[in-house]
Amino acid sequence: MIDRYNRDINYLRVSVTDRCNLRCTYCMPKEGLSRIGHDDILKYEEILQIIKIAAGEGITKVRITGGEPLVRRGVTEFIASLRTIPELTDISLTTNGILLETYAERLFEAGIRRINISLDSLNADKYAKITRGGDIQAVLQGIRKVRETGFSPVKINIVAIKGFNDDEILDFARLTLDHPYQIRFIELMALGEAGIENNGRYLANSAIREQISTLGTLQAVNGRGSKDGGPAQIYRLAGGAGEIGFISPVSRHFCHSCNRLRLTADGHLRACLLSDDEVDLKGPLRRGGDNKEIGELIQKAIARKPRQHQESCNEGHIKKCMKEMPAIGG
Ligand code: SAM
Ligand code: SF4
């Protein structure tokens, strides 16, 4: 599926729920979301059908996300069912890790190997503050469990927030000296209502990189970012066991190589995270649309994929994107 800007669209991120067992201040309002009624959330059979059709149109990689994917009942069985789609070469998961200790083995059996875990602080009190009540011990036990179970790579996502975790950058980076994690720093984006919280808290990855380079030479891990089709610039501290990634959607947007589509929890296809332009798949599917019709709608979404997101990103604030991250699928 080559779009009009010559990008090969082969990656689908799927939000299986907009609900979450945390309330990160930069992502959710404190009362939570759950704006999507029970009937409006796609059923697993519907998601499976859409992914099958998308695979027929050229999707080879799927990431399961949310909201928190592990809070939706039956998610491991659903993930296992994706193995029936021969075109898929890569099925991965993004999670906050709170339920990982319980689910790690079942996820492994279901076929997941690549896992991203969000952890914005290494300090228990700060973690509880940013997540509005999360227990860091649960996440740390989850991380231990995924390593024991054999997942690889294990990536740890940190959203860099000025005045919150900028004093922990070196502690995170040092973890890669002894552990085979990929520690990834993500620039804060101002999205939806929670975006108001984010104003003025954005921290550019260039500043983080500068701090980390005081620990040693950052060696580029050649070609990895591009081979993954991923947006991260990846480095290793000389002699380190793990890697350090920088994902810079604000200061260095990667729209020119963006290969993604997003299936929202309420069944819409979104070609750009930061544009509210969506194509409804759920309506046509529930009205009995056949695979050909749904395939054409997928192509329509790709045809509308913008060249790049709004210019205002450069100021660290992204306008116009009114949907919250958990529903879209971060
Ligand atoms: N609940 C899971 C988790 O936290 O990993 C999966 C969904 S979450 C929306 C996916 C990723 O998006 C997380 O790494 C989270 O930190 C990131 N994220 C959420 N809001 C963000 C924002 N405003 N700017 C940058 N990253 C954000
Ligand atoms: Fe939940 Fe993930 Fe958003 Fe935090 S970042 S509120 S864990 S969906």
Short mmCIF file of C-alpha atoms and ligand atoms in Angstrom, two decimals:
data_model
loop_
_atom_site.label_atom_id
_atom_site.label_comp_id
_atom_site.label_asym_id
_atom_site.label_seq_id
_atom_site.Cartn_x
_atom_site.Cartn_y
_atom_site.Cartn_z
CA MET A 1 0.00 0.00 0.00
CA ILE A 2 2.08 2.89 -1.28
CA ASP A 3 0.48 6.24 -0.51
CA ARG A 4 0.66 9.42 -2.56
CA TYR A 5 3.87 10.49 -0.79
CA ASN A 6 5.52 7.15 -1.61
CA ARG A 7 5.29 5.72 1.92
CA ASP A 8 4.71 1.98 2.26
CA ILE A 9 1.84 1.70 4.74
CA ASN A 10 2.36 -1.68 6.40
CA TYR A 11 1.88 -1.02 10.13
CA LEU A 12 -1.44 -0.97 12.01
CA ARG A 13 -1.77 0.08 15.63
CA VAL A 14 -4.94 -1.16 17.24
CA SER A 15 -6.52 0.40 20.33
CA VAL A 16 -8.56 -2.44 21.85
CA THR A 17 -10.01 -0.19 24.57
CA ASP A 18 -9.98 3.46 25.66
CA ARG A 19 -10.15 2.37 29.30
CA CYS A 20 -7.16 2.26 31.57
CA ASN A 21 -6.20 1.25 35.10
CA LEU A 22 -4.01 4.38 35.37
CA ARG A 23 -4.70 8.06 34.78
CA CYS A 24 -1.42 9.54 33.58
CA THR A 25 -1.77 13.28 33.89
CA TYR A 26 -0.51 13.97 30.35
CA CYS A 27 -2.79 11.38 28.77
CA MET A 28 -6.12 11.25 30.61
CA PRO A 29 -8.38 13.55 32.57
CA LYS A 30 -8.49 12.54 36.25
CA GLU A 31 -12.00 11.13 36.01
CA GLY A 32 -10.84 8.80 33.23
CA LEU A 33 -12.35 8.54 29.79
CA SER A 34 -14.72 5.70 28.98
CA ARG A 35 -16.47 7.94 26.54
CA ILE A 36 -17.09 5.10 24.19
CA GLY A 37 -20.22 3.16 25.09
CA HIS A 38 -20.08 -0.61 25.32
CA ASP A 39 -21.89 -1.06 22.00
CA ASP A 40 -19.55 1.30 20.21
CA ILE A 41 -16.37 -0.53 21.11
CA LEU A 42 -15.36 -2.92 18.36
CA LYS A 43 -15.87 -6.56 19.25
CA TYR A 44 -12.83 -8.81 18.97
CA GLU A 45 -14.37 -10.60 15.97
CA GLU A 46 -14.76 -7.26 14.24
CA ILE A 47 -11.18 -6.22 14.97
CA LEU A 48 -9.98 -9.59 13.70
CA GLN A 49 -11.98 -9.21 10.50
CA ILE A 50 -10.62 -5.69 9.91
CA ILE A 51 -7.04 -6.82 10.52
CA LYS A 52 -7.51 -9.75 8.11
CA ILE A 53 -8.73 -7.38 5.42
CA ALA A 54 -5.96 -4.88 6.16
CA ALA A 55 -3.41 -7.71 5.91
CA GLY A 56 -4.80 -8.49 2.49
CA GLU A 57 -4.17 -4.85 1.59
CA GLY A 58 -0.52 -4.91 2.73
CA ILE A 59 -0.40 -4.63 6.54
CA THR A 60 2.31 -6.92 7.95
CA LYS A 61 2.86 -5.47 11.42
CA VAL A 62 0.28 -5.00 14.17
CA ARG A 63 0.72 -3.41 17.59
CA ILE A 64 -1.95 -3.91 20.25
CA THR A 65 -2.39 -0.86 22.43
CA GLY A 66 -5.02 1.34 24.06
CA GLY A 67 -5.90 2.67 26.69
CA GLU A 68 -4.50 -0.23 28.60
CA PRO A 69 -4.90 -3.35 26.45
CA LEU A 70 -4.48 -5.76 29.37
CA VAL A 71 -7.64 -4.47 31.11
CA ARG A 72 -9.86 -5.77 28.31
CA ARG A 73 -11.10 -9.25 29.11
CA GLY A 74 -10.06 -11.92 26.61
CA VAL A 75 -7.16 -9.93 25.16
CA THR A 76 -4.67 -12.81 25.20
CA GLU A 77 -7.10 -15.10 23.34
CA PHE A 78 -7.71 -12.30 20.85
CA ILE A 79 -3.96 -11.86 20.31
CA ALA A 80 -3.56 -15.61 19.81
CA SER A 81 -6.26 -15.47 17.13
CA LEU A 82 -4.10 -13.04 15.11
CA ARG A 83 -1.72 -15.91 14.42
CA THR A 84 -4.27 -17.23 11.94
CA ILE A 85 -3.37 -14.33 9.63
CA PRO A 86 -0.41 -15.54 7.57
CA GLU A 87 0.54 -12.09 6.22
CA LEU A 88 1.37 -10.79 9.71
CA THR A 89 5.07 -11.05 10.44
CA ASP A 90 5.10 -9.02 13.64
CA ILE A 91 2.57 -8.71 16.48
CA SER A 92 3.60 -6.53 19.42
CA LEU A 93 2.10 -4.92 22.50
CA THR A 94 2.32 -1.61 24.37
CA THR A 95 1.31 -1.71 28.03
CA ASN A 96 1.71 0.24 31.24
CA GLY A 97 2.96 -2.99 32.83
CA ILE A 98 0.66 -2.96 35.87
CA LEU A 99 -0.87 -6.35 34.95
CA LEU A 100 2.16 -7.81 33.21
CA GLU A 101 3.26 -10.15 35.96
CA THR A 102 -0.09 -11.90 35.67
CA TYR A 103 -0.27 -11.86 31.87
CA ALA A 104 3.35 -12.28 30.70
CA GLU A 105 3.25 -16.05 30.19
CA ARG A 106 -0.14 -16.01 28.48
CA LEU A 107 1.04 -13.23 26.16
CA PHE A 108 4.14 -15.22 25.30
CA GLU A 109 2.02 -18.29 24.54
CA ALA A 110 -0.25 -16.09 22.41
CA GLY A 111 2.75 -15.22 20.26
CA ILE A 112 3.89 -11.81 21.50
CA ARG A 113 7.66 -11.39 21.69
CA ARG A 114 8.14 -7.65 21.37
CA ILE A 115 6.80 -5.57 24.21
CA ASN A 116 6.90 -1.87 25.12
CA ILE A 117 6.34 -0.87 28.73
CA SER A 118 5.69 2.69 29.86
CA LEU A 119 7.54 3.87 32.97
CA ASP A 120 7.91 7.61 33.44
CA SER A 121 9.76 7.59 36.76
CA LEU A 122 11.94 5.23 38.78
CA ASN A 123 10.77 6.81 42.02
CA ALA A 124 7.69 5.23 43.63
CA ASP A 125 6.16 8.52 44.81
CA LYS A 126 6.72 10.30 41.53
CA TYR A 127 5.35 7.33 39.61
CA ALA A 128 2.22 7.40 41.76
CA LYS A 129 1.90 11.12 41.13
CA ILE A 130 2.21 11.07 37.33
CA THR A 131 -0.08 8.03 37.01
CA ARG A 132 -2.49 9.32 39.69
CA GLY A 133 -2.07 6.35 41.99
CA GLY A 134 -0.08 3.67 40.13
CA ASP A 135 2.09 1.18 42.04
CA ILE A 136 5.59 1.12 40.59
CA GLN A 137 6.33 -2.26 42.23
CA ALA A 138 3.74 -3.90 40.01
CA VAL A 139 5.47 -2.54 36.90
CA LEU A 140 8.95 -3.52 38.10
CA GLN A 141 7.73 -7.05 38.84
CA GLY A 142 6.13 -7.10 35.39
CA ILE A 143 9.42 -6.08 33.76
CA ARG A 144 11.27 -8.80 35.70
CA LYS A 145 8.69 -11.34 34.60
CA VAL A 146 8.88 -10.49 30.91
CA ARG A 147 12.64 -10.84 31.00
CA GLU A 148 12.39 -14.23 32.72
CA THR A 149 9.73 -15.34 30.25
CA GLY A 150 11.97 -14.56 27.28
CA PHE A 151 10.43 -11.52 25.58
CA SER A 152 12.85 -9.64 23.37
CA PRO A 153 13.25 -6.80 22.83
CA VAL A 154 11.93 -5.25 26.03
CA LYS A 155 11.49 -1.54 25.40
CA ILE A 156 10.80 0.95 28.15
CA ASN A 157 9.03 4.16 27.14
CA ILE A 158 9.59 7.36 29.08
CA VAL A 159 7.68 10.50 28.22
CA ALA A 160 10.09 13.32 29.09
CA ILE A 161 8.40 15.99 31.17
CA LYS A 162 10.05 19.22 32.23
CA GLY A 163 10.10 19.68 35.98
CA PHE A 164 8.99 16.08 36.55
CA ASN A 165 11.47 13.51 35.30
CA ASP A 166 14.24 15.61 33.74
CA ASP A 167 16.30 14.86 36.87
CA GLU A 168 16.04 11.10 36.17
CA ILE A 169 17.33 11.03 32.61
CA LEU A 170 20.76 9.78 33.61
CA ASP A 171 19.32 7.12 35.94
CA PHE A 172 17.24 5.78 33.06
CA ALA A 173 20.19 5.89 30.67
CA ARG A 174 22.45 4.10 33.18
CA LEU A 175 20.04 1.15 33.23
CA THR A 176 21.23 0.32 29.72
CA LEU A 177 24.79 -0.18 30.94
CA ASP A 178 23.89 -3.43 32.72
CA HIS A 179 20.49 -4.42 31.31
CA PRO A 180 19.51 -5.30 27.74
CA TYR A 181 16.56 -2.88 27.68
CA GLN A 182 15.91 -0.35 25.01
CA ILE A 183 15.19 2.83 26.96
CA ARG A 184 13.21 5.22 24.77
CA PHE A 185 12.65 8.89 25.44
CA ILE A 186 9.46 10.21 23.87
CA GLU A 187 8.73 13.90 23.44
CA LEU A 188 5.54 15.07 25.11
CA MET A 189 2.72 15.96 22.74
CA ALA A 190 -0.21 18.14 23.70
CA LEU A 191 -3.27 16.17 22.64
CA GLY A 192 -6.94 16.37 23.54
CA GLU A 193 -8.13 17.75 26.87
CA ALA A 194 -5.19 16.32 28.80
CA GLY A 195 -3.02 18.40 26.48
CA ILE A 196 -3.77 21.47 28.57
CA GLU A 197 -1.78 19.84 31.39
CA ASN A 198 1.14 19.45 29.01
CA ASN A 199 1.61 23.08 28.08
CA GLY A 200 5.08 24.28 29.02
CA ARG A 201 6.24 20.81 30.09
CA TYR A 202 7.68 19.72 26.76
CA LEU A 203 11.36 18.84 26.72
CA ALA A 204 13.23 18.41 23.43
CA ASN A 205 15.13 15.16 22.93
CA SER A 206 18.23 17.15 21.90
CA ALA A 207 18.53 18.36 25.53
CA ILE A 208 18.13 14.80 26.83
CA ARG A 209 20.75 13.50 24.45
CA GLU A 210 23.15 16.19 25.58
CA GLN A 211 22.69 15.15 29.21
CA ILE A 212 23.22 11.47 28.39
CA SER A 213 26.39 12.14 26.45
CA THR A 214 28.01 13.16 29.76
CA LEU A 215 27.87 9.43 30.63
CA GLY A 216 29.92 8.33 27.63
CA THR A 217 29.93 8.16 23.85
CA LEU A 218 26.58 7.53 22.24
CA GLN A 219 27.20 5.14 19.36
CA ALA A 220 24.54 5.05 16.64
CA VAL A 221 23.08 1.57 16.22
CA ASN A 222 23.31 1.49 12.46
CA GLY A 223 20.22 1.20 10.37
CA ARG A 224 18.10 -0.25 13.17
CA GLY A 225 15.53 2.52 13.24
CA SER A 226 14.96 2.36 9.53
CA LYS A 227 14.91 -1.45 9.35
CA ASP A 228 12.15 -1.50 11.96
CA GLY A 229 10.32 1.12 9.98
CA GLY A 230 10.27 2.82 13.36
CA PRO A 231 10.73 6.45 14.19
CA ALA A 232 13.30 5.98 16.97
CA GLN A 233 16.90 7.06 16.56
CA ILE A 234 18.80 4.35 18.39
CA TYR A 235 22.14 4.52 20.20
CA ARG A 236 24.21 2.53 22.62
CA LEU A 237 26.39 3.90 25.39
CA ALA A 238 29.87 2.51 24.74
CA GLY A 239 30.09 -0.91 26.42
CA GLY A 240 26.41 -0.91 27.41
CA ALA A 241 24.17 -4.00 27.31
CA GLY A 242 21.09 -2.11 26.18
CA GLU A 243 20.15 0.70 23.85
CA ILE A 244 18.82 4.23 24.10
CA GLY A 245 16.16 5.45 21.67
CA PHE A 246 14.88 8.93 20.98
CA ILE A 247 11.40 9.39 19.57
CA SER A 248 10.93 13.01 18.64
CA PRO A 249 7.48 13.60 17.17
CA VAL A 250 7.66 17.30 18.03
CA SER A 251 11.20 18.45 17.30
CA ARG A 252 11.99 16.09 14.46
CA HIS A 253 8.80 14.72 13.10
CA PHE A 254 9.08 11.51 11.12
CA CYS A 255 6.05 12.05 8.89
CA HIS A 256 8.10 11.51 5.70
CA SER A 257 8.67 7.87 6.69
CA CYS A 258 5.46 7.26 8.65
CA ASN A 259 4.14 3.82 7.73
CA ARG A 260 1.23 3.71 10.20
CA LEU A 261 -2.49 3.49 10.35
CA ARG A 262 -4.44 3.42 13.60
CA LEU A 263 -7.64 1.54 14.29
CA THR A 264 -9.44 3.39 17.08
CA ALA A 265 -11.30 1.60 19.85
CA ASP A 266 -14.60 2.76 18.33
CA GLY A 267 -13.80 1.36 14.90
CA HIS A 268 -12.43 4.26 12.91
CA LEU A 269 -9.31 4.23 10.82
CA ARG A 270 -7.00 7.13 11.44
CA ALA A 271 -4.13 7.77 9.08
CA CYS A 272 -2.36 10.39 11.23
CA LEU A 273 -2.19 10.35 15.04
CA LEU A 274 -2.42 14.13 15.08
CA SER A 275 -5.24 14.70 12.64
CA ASP A 276 -8.87 14.04 13.55
CA ASP A 277 -9.65 12.99 9.98
CA GLU A 278 -10.96 9.41 10.28
CA VAL A 279 -12.71 6.83 8.12
CA ASP A 280 -15.53 4.91 9.77
CA LEU A 281 -15.16 1.14 9.39
CA LYS A 282 -17.50 0.00 12.14
CA GLY A 283 -20.67 1.44 10.57
CA PRO A 284 -20.15 -0.18 7.16
CA LEU A 285 -19.01 -3.45 8.81
CA ARG A 286 -22.12 -3.64 11.00
CA ARG A 287 -24.36 -2.81 8.06
CA GLY A 288 -23.01 -5.95 6.42
CA GLY A 289 -20.27 -4.44 4.27
CA ASP A 290 -18.20 -7.12 2.56
CA ASN A 291 -14.42 -7.44 2.53
CA LYS A 292 -14.19 -5.55 -0.75
CA GLU A 293 -16.04 -2.54 0.66
CA ILE A 294 -13.96 -2.49 3.85
CA GLY A 295 -10.77 -2.88 1.80
CA GLU A 296 -11.78 0.14 -0.27
CA LEU A 297 -12.37 2.16 2.90
CA ILE A 298 -8.89 1.23 4.12
CA GLN A 299 -7.50 2.46 0.81
CA LYS A 300 -9.54 5.65 1.21
CA ALA A 301 -7.96 6.32 4.62
CA ILE A 302 -4.51 5.82 3.12
CA ALA A 303 -5.29 8.14 0.24
CA ARG A 304 -6.14 10.84 2.79
CA LYS A 305 -3.00 10.36 4.88
CA PRO A 306 -1.50 13.84 5.13
CA ARG A 307 2.06 14.59 4.12
CA GLN A 308 2.78 15.75 7.68
CA HIS A 309 1.09 16.89 10.85
CA GLN A 310 0.37 20.46 11.81
CA GLU A 311 3.13 23.02 11.77
CA SER A 312 2.27 24.12 15.30
CA CYS A 313 4.03 20.97 16.57
CA ASN A 314 7.25 22.91 16.40
CA GLU A 315 6.11 24.99 19.32
CA GLY A 316 5.60 21.89 21.40
CA HIS A 317 1.87 22.23 21.18
CA ILE A 318 -0.30 20.41 18.71
CA LYS A 319 -3.59 21.99 17.86
CA LYS A 320 -6.75 20.52 16.44
CA CYS A 321 -6.29 16.95 17.65
CA MET A 322 -9.25 16.64 19.97
CA LYS A 323 -9.44 12.92 20.47
CA GLU A 324 -7.57 11.54 23.46
CA MET A 325 -4.59 9.22 23.02
CA PRO A 326 -6.16 6.14 24.70
CA ALA A 327 -9.03 6.01 22.23
CA ILE A 328 -6.76 6.56 19.24
CA GLY A 329 -4.14 4.08 20.37
CA GLY A 330 -0.81 5.60 21.34
N1 SAM B 1 -1.51 2.18 28.35
C1 SAM B 1 -0.43 1.76 27.56
C2 SAM B 1 0.85 2.46 27.97
O1 SAM B 1 0.80 3.42 28.74
O2 SAM B 1 1.89 2.03 27.49
C3 SAM B 1 -0.65 1.89 26.05
C4 SAM B 1 -1.31 3.13 25.57
S1 SAM B 1 -0.42 4.66 25.85
C5 SAM B 1 -1.54 5.83 25.14
C6 SAM B 1 0.90 4.47 24.67
C7 SAM B 1 2.08 5.40 24.83
O3 SAM B 1 1.67 6.73 24.56
C8 SAM B 1 2.68 5.41 26.22
O4 SAM B 1 4.09 5.20 26.12
C9 SAM B 1 2.40 6.81 26.71
O5 SAM B 1 3.37 7.26 27.60
C10 SAM B 1 2.37 7.59 25.42
N2 SAM B 1 1.66 8.86 25.52
C11 SAM B 1 0.42 9.09 26.01
N3 SAM B 1 0.11 10.40 25.95
C12 SAM B 1 1.19 11.02 25.40
C13 SAM B 1 1.51 12.37 25.05
N4 SAM B 1 0.65 13.33 25.28
N5 SAM B 1 2.70 12.63 24.49
C14 SAM B 1 3.61 11.63 24.25
N6 SAM B 1 3.36 10.34 24.53
C15 SAM B 1 2.18 10.03 25.11
FE1 SF4 B 2 -3.26 4.76 30.63
FE2 SF4 B 2 -1.17 4.49 29.01
FE3 SF4 B 2 -2.58 6.77 29.02
FE4 SF4 B 2 -1.11 6.20 31.13
S1 SF4 B 2 -0.34 6.56 29.04
S2 SF4 B 2 -3.26 6.88 31.17
S3 SF4 B 2 -1.24 4.02 31.20
S4 SF4 B 2 -3.30 4.79 28.39
#
